Short mmCIF file of C-alpha atoms in Angstrom, two decimals:
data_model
loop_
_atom_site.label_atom_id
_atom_site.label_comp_id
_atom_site.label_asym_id
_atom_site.label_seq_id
_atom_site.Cartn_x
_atom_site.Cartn_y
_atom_site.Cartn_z
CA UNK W 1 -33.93 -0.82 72.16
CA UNK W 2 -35.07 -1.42 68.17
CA UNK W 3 -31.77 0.91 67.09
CA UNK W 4 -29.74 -1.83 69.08
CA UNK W 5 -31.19 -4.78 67.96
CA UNK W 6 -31.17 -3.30 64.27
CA UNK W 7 -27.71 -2.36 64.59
CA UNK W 8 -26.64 -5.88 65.87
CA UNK W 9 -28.39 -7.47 62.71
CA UNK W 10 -26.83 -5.04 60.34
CA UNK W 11 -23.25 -5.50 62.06
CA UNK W 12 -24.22 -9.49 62.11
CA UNK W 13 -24.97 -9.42 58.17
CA UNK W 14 -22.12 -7.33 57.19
CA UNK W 15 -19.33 -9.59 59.44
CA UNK W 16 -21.30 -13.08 58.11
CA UNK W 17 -21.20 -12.16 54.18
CA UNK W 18 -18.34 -10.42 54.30
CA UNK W 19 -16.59 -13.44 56.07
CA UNK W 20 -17.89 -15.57 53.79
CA UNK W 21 -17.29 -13.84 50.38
CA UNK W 22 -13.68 -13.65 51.98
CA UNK W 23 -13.26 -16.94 52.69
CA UNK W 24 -14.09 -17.77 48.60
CA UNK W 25 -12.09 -15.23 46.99
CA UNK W 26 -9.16 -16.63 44.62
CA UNK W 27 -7.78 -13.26 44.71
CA UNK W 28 -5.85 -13.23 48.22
CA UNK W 29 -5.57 -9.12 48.11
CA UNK W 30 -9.61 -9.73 47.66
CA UNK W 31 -9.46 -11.57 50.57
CA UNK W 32 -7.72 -9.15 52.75
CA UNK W 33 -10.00 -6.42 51.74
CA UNK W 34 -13.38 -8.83 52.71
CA UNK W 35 -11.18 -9.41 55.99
CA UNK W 36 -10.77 -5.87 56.78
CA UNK W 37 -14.68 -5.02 56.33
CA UNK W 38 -15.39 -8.09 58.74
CA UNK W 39 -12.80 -6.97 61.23
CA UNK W 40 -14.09 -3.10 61.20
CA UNK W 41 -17.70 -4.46 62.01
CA UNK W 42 -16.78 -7.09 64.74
CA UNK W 43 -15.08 -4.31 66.19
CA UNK W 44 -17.89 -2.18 66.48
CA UNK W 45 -20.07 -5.15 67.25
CA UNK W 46 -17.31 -5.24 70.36
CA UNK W 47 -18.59 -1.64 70.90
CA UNK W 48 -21.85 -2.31 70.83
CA UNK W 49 -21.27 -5.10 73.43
CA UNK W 50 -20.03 -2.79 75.57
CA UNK W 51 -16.43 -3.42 75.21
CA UNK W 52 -14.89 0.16 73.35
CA UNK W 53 -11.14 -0.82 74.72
CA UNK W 54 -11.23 -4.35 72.71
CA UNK W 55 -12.79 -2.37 70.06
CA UNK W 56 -9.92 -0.50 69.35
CA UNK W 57 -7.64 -3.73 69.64
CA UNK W 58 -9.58 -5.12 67.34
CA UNK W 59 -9.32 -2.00 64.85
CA UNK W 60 -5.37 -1.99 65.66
CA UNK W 61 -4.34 -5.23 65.95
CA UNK W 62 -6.40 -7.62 63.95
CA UNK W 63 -7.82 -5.18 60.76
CA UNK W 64 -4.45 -3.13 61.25
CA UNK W 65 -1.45 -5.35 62.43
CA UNK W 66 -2.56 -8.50 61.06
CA UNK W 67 -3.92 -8.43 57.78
CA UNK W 68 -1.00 -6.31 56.79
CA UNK W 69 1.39 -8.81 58.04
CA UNK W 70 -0.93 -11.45 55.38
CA UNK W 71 -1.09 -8.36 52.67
CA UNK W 72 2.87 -8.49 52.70
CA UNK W 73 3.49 -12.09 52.51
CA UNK W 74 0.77 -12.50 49.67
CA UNK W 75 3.03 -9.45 48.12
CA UNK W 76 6.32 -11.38 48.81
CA UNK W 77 5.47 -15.09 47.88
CA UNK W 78 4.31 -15.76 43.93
CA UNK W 79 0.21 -15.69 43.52
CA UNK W 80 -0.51 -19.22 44.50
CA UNK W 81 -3.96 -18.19 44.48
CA UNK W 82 -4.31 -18.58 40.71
CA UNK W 83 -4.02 -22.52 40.68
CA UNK W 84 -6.99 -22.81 42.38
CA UNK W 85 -8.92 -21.59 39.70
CA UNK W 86 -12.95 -21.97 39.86
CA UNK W 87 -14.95 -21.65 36.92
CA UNK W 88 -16.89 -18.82 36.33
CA UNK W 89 -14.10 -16.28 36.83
CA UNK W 90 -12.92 -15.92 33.25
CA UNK W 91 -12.28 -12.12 32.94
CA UNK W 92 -12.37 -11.84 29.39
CA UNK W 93 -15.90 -13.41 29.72
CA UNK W 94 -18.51 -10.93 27.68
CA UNK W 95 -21.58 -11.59 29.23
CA UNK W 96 -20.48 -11.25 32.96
CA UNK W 97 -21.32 -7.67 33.11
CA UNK W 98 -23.49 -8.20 36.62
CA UNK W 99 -21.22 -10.56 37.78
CA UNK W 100 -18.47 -7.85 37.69
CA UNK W 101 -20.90 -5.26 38.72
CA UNK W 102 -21.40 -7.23 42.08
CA UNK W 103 -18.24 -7.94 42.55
CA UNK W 104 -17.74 -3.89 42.62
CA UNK W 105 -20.86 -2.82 44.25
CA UNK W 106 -20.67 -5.86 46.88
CA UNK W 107 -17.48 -4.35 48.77
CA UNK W 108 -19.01 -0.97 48.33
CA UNK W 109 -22.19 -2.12 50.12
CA UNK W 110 -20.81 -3.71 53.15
CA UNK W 111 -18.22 -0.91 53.66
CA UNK W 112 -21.42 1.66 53.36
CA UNK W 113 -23.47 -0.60 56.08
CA UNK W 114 -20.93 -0.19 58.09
CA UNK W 115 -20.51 3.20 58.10
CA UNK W 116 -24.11 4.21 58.59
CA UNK W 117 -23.93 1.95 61.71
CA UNK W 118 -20.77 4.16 62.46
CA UNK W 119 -23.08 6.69 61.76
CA UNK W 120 -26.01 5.84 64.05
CA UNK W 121 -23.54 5.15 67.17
CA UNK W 122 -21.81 8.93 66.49
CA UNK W 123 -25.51 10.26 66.21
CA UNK W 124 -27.78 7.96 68.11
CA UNK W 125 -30.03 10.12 70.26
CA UNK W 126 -29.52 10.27 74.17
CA UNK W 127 -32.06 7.54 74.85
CA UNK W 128 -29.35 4.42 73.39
CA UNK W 129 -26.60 6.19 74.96
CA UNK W 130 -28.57 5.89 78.23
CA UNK W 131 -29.51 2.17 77.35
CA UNK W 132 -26.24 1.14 76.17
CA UNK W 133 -23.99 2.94 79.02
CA UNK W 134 -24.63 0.87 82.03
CA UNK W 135 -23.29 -2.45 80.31
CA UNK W 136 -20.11 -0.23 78.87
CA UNK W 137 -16.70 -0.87 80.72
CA UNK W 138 -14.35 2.00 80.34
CA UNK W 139 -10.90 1.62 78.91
CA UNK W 140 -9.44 2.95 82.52
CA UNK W 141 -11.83 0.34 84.72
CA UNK W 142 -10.95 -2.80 82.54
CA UNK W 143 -7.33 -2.18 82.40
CA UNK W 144 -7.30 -1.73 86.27
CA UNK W 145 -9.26 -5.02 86.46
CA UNK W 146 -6.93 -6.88 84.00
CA UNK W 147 -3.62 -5.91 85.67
CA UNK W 148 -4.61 -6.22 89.24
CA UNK W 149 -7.08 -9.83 88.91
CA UNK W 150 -4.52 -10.77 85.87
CA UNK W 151 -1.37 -9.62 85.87
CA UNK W 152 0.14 -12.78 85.60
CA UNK W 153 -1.43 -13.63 82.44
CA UNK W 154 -0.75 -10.94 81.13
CA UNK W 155 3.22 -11.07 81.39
CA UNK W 156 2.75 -14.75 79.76
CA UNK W 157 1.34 -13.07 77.14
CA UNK W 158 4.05 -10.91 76.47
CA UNK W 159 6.36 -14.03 77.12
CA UNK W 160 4.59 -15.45 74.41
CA UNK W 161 5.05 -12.51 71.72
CA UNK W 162 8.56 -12.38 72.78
CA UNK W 163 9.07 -16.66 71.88
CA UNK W 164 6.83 -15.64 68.36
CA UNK W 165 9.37 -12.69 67.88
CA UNK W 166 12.20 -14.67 68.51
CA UNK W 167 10.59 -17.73 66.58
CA UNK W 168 9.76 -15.40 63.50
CA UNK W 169 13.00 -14.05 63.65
CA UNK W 170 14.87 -17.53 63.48
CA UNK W 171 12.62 -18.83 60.67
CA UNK W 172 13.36 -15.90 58.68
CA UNK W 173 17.15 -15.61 59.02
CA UNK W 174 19.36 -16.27 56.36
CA UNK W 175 21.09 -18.85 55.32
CA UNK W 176 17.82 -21.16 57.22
CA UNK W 177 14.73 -21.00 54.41
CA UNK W 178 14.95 -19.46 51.43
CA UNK W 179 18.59 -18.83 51.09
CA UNK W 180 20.99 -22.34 51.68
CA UNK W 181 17.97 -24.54 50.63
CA UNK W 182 17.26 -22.85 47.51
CA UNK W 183 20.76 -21.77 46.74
CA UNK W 184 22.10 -25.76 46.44
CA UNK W 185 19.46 -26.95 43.68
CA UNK W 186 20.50 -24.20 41.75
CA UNK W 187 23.93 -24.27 41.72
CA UNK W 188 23.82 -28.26 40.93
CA UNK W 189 21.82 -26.98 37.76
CA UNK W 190 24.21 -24.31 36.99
CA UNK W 191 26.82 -26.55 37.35
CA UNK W 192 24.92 -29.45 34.96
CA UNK W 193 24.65 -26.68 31.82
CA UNK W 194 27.90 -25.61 32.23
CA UNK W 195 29.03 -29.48 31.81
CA UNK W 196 26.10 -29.87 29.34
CA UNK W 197 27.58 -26.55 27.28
CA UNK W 198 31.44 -27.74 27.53
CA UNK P 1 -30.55 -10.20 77.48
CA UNK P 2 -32.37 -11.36 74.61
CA UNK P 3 -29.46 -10.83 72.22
CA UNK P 4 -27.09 -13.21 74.21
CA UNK P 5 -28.28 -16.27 71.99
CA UNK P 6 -28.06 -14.35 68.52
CA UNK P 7 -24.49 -13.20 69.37
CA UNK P 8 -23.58 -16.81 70.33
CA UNK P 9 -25.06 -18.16 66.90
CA UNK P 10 -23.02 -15.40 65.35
CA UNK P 11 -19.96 -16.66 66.77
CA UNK P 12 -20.58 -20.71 65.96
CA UNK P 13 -21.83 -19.20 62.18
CA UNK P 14 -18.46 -17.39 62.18
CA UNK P 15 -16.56 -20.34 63.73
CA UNK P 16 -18.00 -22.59 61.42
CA UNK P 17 -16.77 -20.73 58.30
CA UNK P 18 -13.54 -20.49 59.46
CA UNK P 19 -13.54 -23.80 59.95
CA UNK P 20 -14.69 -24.41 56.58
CA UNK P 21 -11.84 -22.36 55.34
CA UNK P 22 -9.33 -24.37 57.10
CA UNK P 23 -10.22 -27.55 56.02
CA UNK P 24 -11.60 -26.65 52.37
CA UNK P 25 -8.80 -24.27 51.02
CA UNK P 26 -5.27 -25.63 49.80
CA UNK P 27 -3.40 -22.80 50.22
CA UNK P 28 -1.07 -22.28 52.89
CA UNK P 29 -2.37 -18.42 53.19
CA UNK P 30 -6.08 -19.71 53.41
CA UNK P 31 -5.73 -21.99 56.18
CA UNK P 32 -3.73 -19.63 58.53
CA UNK P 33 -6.99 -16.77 57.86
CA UNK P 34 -9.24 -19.89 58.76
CA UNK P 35 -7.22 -20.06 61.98
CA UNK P 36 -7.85 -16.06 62.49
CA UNK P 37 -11.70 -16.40 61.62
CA UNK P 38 -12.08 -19.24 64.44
CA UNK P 39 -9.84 -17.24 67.06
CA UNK P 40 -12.41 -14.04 66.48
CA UNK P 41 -15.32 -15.86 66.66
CA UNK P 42 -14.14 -17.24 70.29
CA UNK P 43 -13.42 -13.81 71.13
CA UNK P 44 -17.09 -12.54 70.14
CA UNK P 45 -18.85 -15.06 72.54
CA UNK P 46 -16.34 -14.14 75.43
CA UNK P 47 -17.46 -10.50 74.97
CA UNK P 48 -21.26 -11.18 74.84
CA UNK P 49 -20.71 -13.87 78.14
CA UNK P 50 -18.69 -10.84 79.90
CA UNK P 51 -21.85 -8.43 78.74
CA UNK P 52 -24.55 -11.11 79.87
CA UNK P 53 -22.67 -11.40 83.30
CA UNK P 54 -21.79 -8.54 83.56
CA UNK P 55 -18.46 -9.66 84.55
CA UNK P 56 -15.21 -8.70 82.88
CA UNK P 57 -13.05 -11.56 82.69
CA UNK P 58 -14.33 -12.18 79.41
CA UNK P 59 -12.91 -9.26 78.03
CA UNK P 60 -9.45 -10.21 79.67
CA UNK P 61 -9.55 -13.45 77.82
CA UNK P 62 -9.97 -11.30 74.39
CA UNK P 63 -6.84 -9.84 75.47
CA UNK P 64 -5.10 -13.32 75.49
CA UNK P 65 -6.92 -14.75 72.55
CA UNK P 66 -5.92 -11.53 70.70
CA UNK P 67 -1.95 -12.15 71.88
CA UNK P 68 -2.06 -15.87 70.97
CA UNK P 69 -3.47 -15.15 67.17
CA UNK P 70 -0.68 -12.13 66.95
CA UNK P 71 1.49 -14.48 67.66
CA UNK P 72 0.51 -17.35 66.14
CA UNK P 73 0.18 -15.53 63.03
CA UNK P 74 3.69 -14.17 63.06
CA UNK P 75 5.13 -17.60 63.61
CA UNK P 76 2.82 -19.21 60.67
CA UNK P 77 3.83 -16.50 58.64
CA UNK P 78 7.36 -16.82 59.01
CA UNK P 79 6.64 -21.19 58.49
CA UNK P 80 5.07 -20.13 55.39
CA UNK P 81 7.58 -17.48 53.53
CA UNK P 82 10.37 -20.88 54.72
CA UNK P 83 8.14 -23.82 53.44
CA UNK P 84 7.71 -21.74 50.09
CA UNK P 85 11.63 -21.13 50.16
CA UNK P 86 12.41 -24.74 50.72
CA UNK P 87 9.57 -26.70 48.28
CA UNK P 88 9.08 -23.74 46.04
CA UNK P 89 4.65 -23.93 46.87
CA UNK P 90 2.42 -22.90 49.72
CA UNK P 91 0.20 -25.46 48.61
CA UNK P 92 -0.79 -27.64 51.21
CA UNK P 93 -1.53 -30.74 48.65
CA UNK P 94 2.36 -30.37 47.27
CA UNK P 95 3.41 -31.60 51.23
CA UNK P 96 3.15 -35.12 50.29
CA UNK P 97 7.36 -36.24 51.20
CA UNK P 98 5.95 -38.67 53.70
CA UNK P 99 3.40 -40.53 51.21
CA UNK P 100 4.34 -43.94 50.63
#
């Protein structure tokens, strides 16, 4: 029962700092990275809790789906990020050496935590397995239970990705955002230099 | 089970910084991950009540909170990417039209 409870503090630490550091990072790639760390360990904190289906959601859907769907908007939209500058960030600063060197080793860290706790699930000897089996609901049990006790749910659920599709889809159409709204400003100014140049 | 409590102070410590997010950063980007944070943290304390039950309609519920933030985070995204097309910023302070 120690190799649990040390494994839930590990997983704890690693998902709280990493959260954190995430949540201060000007850099929003930084931020996705942090993200991604925090997202692998609450998954296997989902594992731990006896939950391996959700686990693998979480994996696929929030450290996978997700926070690719943020990586390419930060890619598409112009770095915002760097008007919120903080001091203490300056680059070209000379005597920041640890500062840099923990901003390195920190990520490094975290990810490493997390995969000796991978490691100690893969390799944990029989006894945990034993202690940690009776709370575990299998992927085939829980989706029996959610489709028979909560089927219903489950197709508003898929109502509701259908409306975000759909709602996504309209936002993003042309001629809606970025293309009439944008397009008129500019052509006014065209228009003004050309009258400014004749 | 002992842990029940420490999981459930995970979850408020986790809910708390996303909430922290949402309301401290400007940008658009920042507040929508906020969202995310708060949305996981719920999700963690369903998983430990299922555990320390031993019932699994918690788990369900991660399903659903895991569909709403998919799809909530497609929609936001899309707001953003046509906010920054129409005022040129995803910088929340910038959405002042309505200031007298």
């Amino acid at each position: 029962m120690w190799l649990y409870s040390l494994i839930f503090y590990l997983l704890a630490a690693v998902i709280l700092s990493s959260t954190l550091l995430a949540i201060t990072r000007r850099n929003l790639v930084h931020m996705v990275i942090y993200l991604i760390i925090s997202f692998f360990g609450t998954g296997l904190l989902f594992f731990l809790l006896g939950a391996p289906l959700l686990a693998a959601l979480e994996v696929i859907i929030y450290a996978g789906a997700i926070m690719v769907l943020f990586l390419f908007i930060i890619m598409t939209t112009p770095s915002e990020g760097d008007q919120e500058k903080l001091k203490g960030e300056d680059p070209t600063c000379q005597s920041c050496g640890p500062i840099r060197l923990l901003h390195t080793g920190l990520p490094i860290l975290l990810a490493t935590t997390l995969l000796v706790v991978a490691g100690l699930f893969i390799f944990a000897d029989p006894e945990i397995r034993v202690a940690l089996n009776p709370a575990m609901a299998s992927p085939a049990v829980f989706g029996r239970f959610l489709f028979e006790r909560y089927w219903f749910p489950v197709e508003v659920a898929s109502f509701l990705l259908f409306v975000g599709l759909v709602g996504a889809w309209y936002l993003g159409r042309d001629g809606l955002g970025a293309g009439s709204m944008a397009r008129v400003p500019q052509s006014e100014e065209a228009e003004s230099e050309n009258r400014g140049e004749a | 089970m002992a842990v029940y409590g420490q999981v459930i102070l995970l979850g408020m410590m986790l809910f708390v910084i996303g909430g922290a997010c949402v309301l401290i950063r400007r940008n658009l980007i920042m507040i929508l991950i906020g969202v995310e944070i708060m949305l996981n943290a719920a999700g963690i304390v369903f998983i430990a009540a299922s555990l320390r039950w031993g019932a699994l309609d918690g788990q369900a519920f991660v399903i659903f909170i895991m569909a709403v933030a998919a799809a909530e985070v497609a929609v936001g995204l899309a707001l953003i990417v046509y906010c920054q097309g129409r005022s040129g910023s995803i910088n929340a302070d910038t959405y002042n039209t309505l200031k007298g």
